[in-house]
Amino acid sequence: MTFCPSSYTLRGPIILKDKFGSPFLIRLYQKEKGDYVPLKEMYQGFEPKEATQGLPPRSDCSRERWLKSLLRGGTNLLAIMEEKVVGHAVLLEIEPCRRCEYLVFVHQDYQNRGIGTALTRVVRDLAEEMGYCQIWLTVEAINFKAIHVYEKVGFCLVGPREVECEMVINLKGGDEGP
Ligand SMILES: CC(C)(COP(=O)(O)OP(=O)(O)OC[C@H]1O[C@@H](n2cnc3c(N)ncnc32)[C@H](O)[C@@H]1OP(=O)(O)O)[C@@H](O)C(=O)NCCC(=O)NCCS
């Protein structure tokens, strides 16, 4: 898969190819482009609901509330393939200008093609550009696929491996950076 961080810019979409050579793009969520409805539809069709850490919520009402809070409070990226929203990644600030939390969902029909990894790499680079020192996340210990993706992009497990575990990646420029 082609991923070119040097061509990465906050403003423009990034065009990539999945493991089968099909193109998809990653760009920031833009309300004014009408992104809300296709994103909501991705989560309507997302199965199984509540698969990981109770997300995405099962009831339409809770799911909409959850999604709107992510859109209001975070930096949101979309993966778009075949003119559909197929993936959604979010950075939520925990500590102003220092630490943010990450979460990512790829629609089940589009998983295992490299989209989750690409979103995670773009988010890592974006967080670095935004000046964050660290991205933090929690993941269920049995979510081996997500853990594999996070480790591939440079996240490390920290703390005890219980029902949920914590992972972090330190970014360049931060005190904790490599
Ligand atoms: C986790 C998730 C975002 C990954 O997205 P994706 O597009 O399927 O990921 P990719 O295709 O980029 O990579 C999947 C990797 O996991 C590997 N994988 C697949 N099943 C696996 C398993 N059971 N155990 C370990 N690795 C597995 C694949 O081989 C691939 O690795 P490789 O590229 O090194 O071969 C997606 O599966 C998802 O949305 N899951 C449900 C929601 C979720 O769990 N979100 C994360 C927690 S908030």
PDB file of N, CA and C and ligand atoms in Angstrom, residues 19 46 51-53 55-56 102-108 110-118 120 138-140 143-150 152, ligand 1:
ATOM      1  N   LYS A  19      -5.185  -2.817   0.060  1.00  0.00           N
ATOM      2  CA  LYS A  19      -4.333  -3.980  -0.221  1.00  0.00           C
ATOM      3  C   LYS A  19      -4.638  -4.627  -1.571  1.00  0.00           C
ATOM      4  N   PHE A  46     -23.132  -0.293  10.665  1.00  0.00           N
ATOM      5  CA  PHE A  46     -21.968  -0.916  11.312  1.00  0.00           C
ATOM      6  C   PHE A  46     -22.423  -2.103  12.167  1.00  0.00           C
ATOM      7  N   ALA A  51     -19.741  -3.632  19.676  1.00  0.00           N
ATOM      8  CA  ALA A  51     -18.764  -4.722  19.578  1.00  0.00           C
ATOM      9  C   ALA A  51     -17.549  -4.454  20.432  1.00  0.00           C
ATOM     10  N   THR A  52     -17.188  -3.215  20.551  1.00  0.00           N
ATOM     11  CA  THR A  52     -15.964  -2.909  21.278  1.00  0.00           C
ATOM     12  C   THR A  52     -16.210  -1.754  22.239  1.00  0.00           C
ATOM     13  N   GLN A  53     -15.998  -2.001  23.496  1.00  0.00           N
ATOM     14  CA  GLN A  53     -16.189  -0.999  24.550  1.00  0.00           C
ATOM     15  C   GLN A  53     -17.587  -0.370  24.471  1.00  0.00           C
ATOM     16  N   LEU A  55     -19.300   0.265  21.865  1.00  0.00           N
ATOM     17  CA  LEU A  55     -19.425   1.201  20.735  1.00  0.00           C
ATOM     18  C   LEU A  55     -19.433   0.445  19.401  1.00  0.00           C
ATOM     19  N   PRO A  56     -20.074   0.977  18.374  1.00  0.00           N
ATOM     20  CA  PRO A  56     -20.959   2.145  18.435  1.00  0.00           C
ATOM     21  C   PRO A  56     -22.274   1.785  19.129  1.00  0.00           C
ATOM     22  N   TYR A 102      -7.478   8.620  21.022  1.00  0.00           N
ATOM     23  CA  TYR A 102      -7.754   8.194  19.641  1.00  0.00           C
ATOM     24  C   TYR A 102      -8.791   7.095  19.606  1.00  0.00           C
ATOM     25  N   LEU A 103      -9.723   7.167  18.657  1.00  0.00           N
ATOM     26  CA  LEU A 103     -10.573   6.014  18.368  1.00  0.00           C
ATOM     27  C   LEU A 103     -10.838   5.907  16.869  1.00  0.00           C
ATOM     28  N   VAL A 104     -11.094   4.675  16.433  1.00  0.00           N
ATOM     29  CA  VAL A 104     -11.210   4.437  14.995  1.00  0.00           C
ATOM     30  C   VAL A 104     -12.202   3.302  14.723  1.00  0.00           C
ATOM     31  N   PHE A 105     -12.973   3.493  13.683  1.00  0.00           N
ATOM     32  CA  PHE A 105     -13.923   2.464  13.240  1.00  0.00           C
ATOM     33  C   PHE A 105     -13.862   2.350  11.724  1.00  0.00           C
ATOM     34  N   VAL A 106     -13.771   1.128  11.238  1.00  0.00           N
ATOM     35  CA  VAL A 106     -13.845   0.876   9.795  1.00  0.00           C
ATOM     36  C   VAL A 106     -15.031  -0.060   9.577  1.00  0.00           C
ATOM     37  N   HIS A 107     -15.901   0.289   8.653  1.00  0.00           N
ATOM     38  CA  HIS A 107     -17.088  -0.529   8.381  1.00  0.00           C
ATOM     39  C   HIS A 107     -16.652  -1.963   8.067  1.00  0.00           C
ATOM     40  N   GLN A 108     -17.423  -2.924   8.567  1.00  0.00           N
ATOM     41  CA  GLN A 108     -17.015  -4.341   8.465  1.00  0.00           C
ATOM     42  C   GLN A 108     -16.772  -4.809   7.021  1.00  0.00           C
ATOM     43  N   TYR A 110     -15.294  -3.260   4.816  1.00  0.00           N
ATOM     44  CA  TYR A 110     -14.057  -2.647   4.298  1.00  0.00           C
ATOM     45  C   TYR A 110     -12.862  -2.910   5.209  1.00  0.00           C
ATOM     46  N   GLN A 111     -13.052  -3.799   6.182  1.00  0.00           N
ATOM     47  CA  GLN A 111     -11.933  -4.112   7.096  1.00  0.00           C
ATOM     48  C   GLN A 111     -10.926  -5.047   6.411  1.00  0.00           C
ATOM     49  N   ASN A 112      -9.747  -5.109   6.993  1.00  0.00           N
ATOM     50  CA  ASN A 112      -8.662  -5.991   6.526  1.00  0.00           C
ATOM     51  C   ASN A 112      -8.134  -5.638   5.135  1.00  0.00           C
ATOM     52  N   ARG A 113      -8.284  -4.367   4.770  1.00  0.00           N
ATOM     53  CA  ARG A 113      -7.740  -3.918   3.469  1.00  0.00           C
ATOM     54  C   ARG A 113      -6.664  -2.876   3.666  1.00  0.00           C
ATOM     55  N   GLY A 114      -6.366  -2.545   4.915  1.00  0.00           N
ATOM     56  CA  GLY A 114      -5.335  -1.540   5.174  1.00  0.00           C
ATOM     57  C   GLY A 114      -5.885  -0.162   5.528  1.00  0.00           C
ATOM     58  N   ILE A 115      -7.209  -0.025   5.566  1.00  0.00           N
ATOM     59  CA  ILE A 115      -7.787   1.315   5.793  1.00  0.00           C
ATOM     60  C   ILE A 115      -7.585   1.769   7.245  1.00  0.00           C
ATOM     61  N   GLY A 116      -7.788   0.868   8.200  1.00  0.00           N
ATOM     62  CA  GLY A 116      -7.598   1.230   9.611  1.00  0.00           C
ATOM     63  C   GLY A 116      -6.153   1.626   9.895  1.00  0.00           C
ATOM     64  N   THR A 117      -5.219   0.908   9.284  1.00  0.00           N
ATOM     65  CA  THR A 117      -3.800   1.239   9.467  1.00  0.00           C
ATOM     66  C   THR A 117      -3.501   2.611   8.856  1.00  0.00           C
ATOM     67  N   ALA A 118      -4.027   2.841   7.662  1.00  0.00           N
ATOM     68  CA  ALA A 118      -3.777   4.130   6.999  1.00  0.00           C
ATOM     69  C   ALA A 118      -4.371   5.283   7.820  1.00  0.00           C
ATOM     70  N   THR A 120      -4.854   5.365  10.979  1.00  0.00           N
ATOM     71  CA  THR A 120      -4.079   5.525  12.216  1.00  0.00           C
ATOM     72  C   THR A 120      -2.762   6.248  11.931  1.00  0.00           C
ATOM     73  N   THR A 138      -7.546   3.459  24.863  1.00  0.00           N
ATOM     74  CA  THR A 138      -7.813   2.195  25.552  1.00  0.00           C
ATOM     75  C   THR A 138      -8.414   1.249  24.524  1.00  0.00           C
ATOM     76  N   VAL A 139      -8.107  -0.024  24.720  1.00  0.00           N
ATOM     77  CA  VAL A 139      -8.600  -1.041  23.788  1.00  0.00           C
ATOM     78  C   VAL A 139      -8.862  -2.308  24.588  1.00  0.00           C
ATOM     79  N   GLU A 140      -9.893  -3.052  24.188  1.00  0.00           N
ATOM     80  CA  GLU A 140     -10.147  -4.317  24.868  1.00  0.00           C
ATOM     81  C   GLU A 140      -8.978  -5.261  24.591  1.00  0.00           C
ATOM     82  N   ASN A 143      -9.166  -7.450  21.645  1.00  0.00           N
ATOM     83  CA  ASN A 143      -9.289  -6.836  20.313  1.00  0.00           C
ATOM     84  C   ASN A 143      -7.926  -6.914  19.621  1.00  0.00           C
ATOM     85  N   PHE A 144      -7.568  -8.146  19.255  1.00  0.00           N
ATOM     86  CA  PHE A 144      -6.212  -8.396  18.748  1.00  0.00           C
ATOM     87  C   PHE A 144      -5.938  -7.640  17.449  1.00  0.00           C
ATOM     88  N   LYS A 145      -6.977  -7.506  16.638  1.00  0.00           N
ATOM     89  CA  LYS A 145      -6.769  -6.812  15.366  1.00  0.00           C
ATOM     90  C   LYS A 145      -6.403  -5.344  15.617  1.00  0.00           C
ATOM     91  N   ALA A 146      -7.187  -4.682  16.464  1.00  0.00           N
ATOM     92  CA  ALA A 146      -6.912  -3.264  16.739  1.00  0.00           C
ATOM     93  C   ALA A 146      -5.524  -3.118  17.363  1.00  0.00           C
ATOM     94  N   ILE A 147      -5.192  -3.997  18.311  1.00  0.00           N
ATOM     95  CA  ILE A 147      -3.868  -3.905  18.969  1.00  0.00           C
ATOM     96  C   ILE A 147      -2.758  -4.080  17.922  1.00  0.00           C
ATOM     97  N   HIS A 148      -2.973  -5.011  16.998  1.00  0.00           N
ATOM     98  CA  HIS A 148      -1.977  -5.229  15.942  1.00  0.00           C
ATOM     99  C   HIS A 148      -1.795  -3.953  15.110  1.00  0.00           C
ATOM    100  N   VAL A 149      -2.923  -3.346  14.736  1.00  0.00           N
ATOM    101  CA  VAL A 149      -2.852  -2.114  13.926  1.00  0.00           C
ATOM    102  C   VAL A 149      -2.122  -1.018  14.698  1.00  0.00           C
ATOM    103  N   TYR A 150      -2.491  -0.829  15.962  1.00  0.00           N
ATOM    104  CA  TYR A 150      -1.874   0.241  16.755  1.00  0.00           C
ATOM    105  C   TYR A 150      -0.365  -0.005  16.904  1.00  0.00           C
ATOM    106  N   LYS A 152       1.557  -1.667  14.914  1.00  0.00           N
ATOM    107  CA  LYS A 152       2.215  -1.469  13.613  1.00  0.00           C
ATOM    108  C   LYS A 152       2.554   0.006  13.380  1.00  0.00           C
TER     109      LYS A 152
HETATM  110  C1  LIG B   1      -9.715  -2.265  14.373  1.00  0.00           C
HETATM  111  C2  LIG B   1     -10.066  -1.696  13.008  1.00  0.00           C
HETATM  112  C3  LIG B   1     -10.203  -0.190  13.065  1.00  0.00           C
HETATM  113  C4  LIG B   1      -8.941  -2.058  12.032  1.00  0.00           C
HETATM  114  O1  LIG B   1      -9.267  -1.561  10.749  1.00  0.00           O
HETATM  115  P1  LIG B   1      -8.934  -2.397   9.436  1.00  0.00           P
HETATM  116  O2  LIG B   1      -9.177  -1.519   8.279  1.00  0.00           O
HETATM  117  O3  LIG B   1      -9.635  -3.694   9.473  1.00  0.00           O
HETATM  118  O4  LIG B   1      -7.365  -2.626   9.650  1.00  0.00           O
HETATM  119  P2  LIG B   1      -6.244  -2.980   8.570  1.00  0.00           P
HETATM  120  O5  LIG B   1      -6.855  -3.687   7.433  1.00  0.00           O
HETATM  121  O6  LIG B   1      -5.454  -1.765   8.292  1.00  0.00           O
HETATM  122  O7  LIG B   1      -5.298  -3.917   9.403  1.00  0.00           O
HETATM  123  C5  LIG B   1      -5.774  -5.069  10.013  1.00  0.00           C
HETATM  124  C6  LIG B   1      -4.553  -5.859  10.479  1.00  0.00           C
HETATM  125  O8  LIG B   1      -4.944  -6.754  11.508  1.00  0.00           O
HETATM  126  C7  LIG B   1      -4.587  -8.077  11.134  1.00  0.00           C
HETATM  127  N1  LIG B   1      -5.600  -8.934  11.739  1.00  0.00           N
HETATM  128  C8  LIG B   1      -6.809  -9.284  11.266  1.00  0.00           C
HETATM  129  N2  LIG B   1      -7.433 -10.061  12.171  1.00  0.00           N
HETATM  130  C9  LIG B   1      -6.590 -10.202  13.219  1.00  0.00           C
HETATM  131  C10 LIG B   1      -6.649 -10.866  14.464  1.00  0.00           C
HETATM  132  N3  LIG B   1      -7.718 -11.579  14.807  1.00  0.00           N
HETATM  133  N4  LIG B   1      -5.601 -10.790  15.301  1.00  0.00           N
HETATM  134  C11 LIG B   1      -4.494 -10.059  14.983  1.00  0.00           C
HETATM  135  N5  LIG B   1      -4.372  -9.399  13.800  1.00  0.00           N
HETATM  136  C12 LIG B   1      -5.411  -9.466  12.935  1.00  0.00           C
HETATM  137  C13 LIG B   1      -4.588  -8.067   9.619  1.00  0.00           C
HETATM  138  O9  LIG B   1      -3.805  -9.111   9.106  1.00  0.00           O
HETATM  139  C14 LIG B   1      -3.962  -6.696   9.366  1.00  0.00           C
HETATM  140  O10 LIG B   1      -2.585  -6.707   9.624  1.00  0.00           O
HETATM  141  P3  LIG B   1      -1.483  -6.685   8.443  1.00  0.00           P
HETATM  142  O11 LIG B   1      -1.824  -5.501   7.571  1.00  0.00           O
HETATM  143  O12 LIG B   1      -0.189  -6.496   9.195  1.00  0.00           O
HETATM  144  O13 LIG B   1      -1.605  -7.972   7.709  1.00  0.00           O
HETATM  145  C15 LIG B   1     -11.385  -2.308  12.459  1.00  0.00           C
HETATM  146  O14 LIG B   1     -11.236  -3.692  12.424  1.00  0.00           O
HETATM  147  C16 LIG B   1     -12.610  -1.924  13.255  1.00  0.00           C
HETATM  148  O15 LIG B   1     -13.248  -0.914  12.989  1.00  0.00           O
HETATM  149  N6  LIG B   1     -12.977  -2.757  14.249  1.00  0.00           N
HETATM  150  C17 LIG B   1     -14.166  -2.502  15.063  1.00  0.00           C
HETATM  151  C18 LIG B   1     -14.018  -1.264  15.916  1.00  0.00           C
HETATM  152  C19 LIG B   1     -12.758  -1.294  16.744  1.00  0.00           C
HETATM  153  O16 LIG B   1     -12.397  -2.324  17.302  1.00  0.00           O
HETATM  154  N7  LIG B   1     -12.109  -0.132  16.830  1.00  0.00           N
HETATM  155  C20 LIG B   1     -10.888   0.005  17.598  1.00  0.00           C
HETATM  156  C21 LIG B   1     -11.134   0.225  19.041  1.00  0.00           C
HETATM  157  S1  LIG B   1     -11.905   1.779  19.381  1.00  0.00           S
END
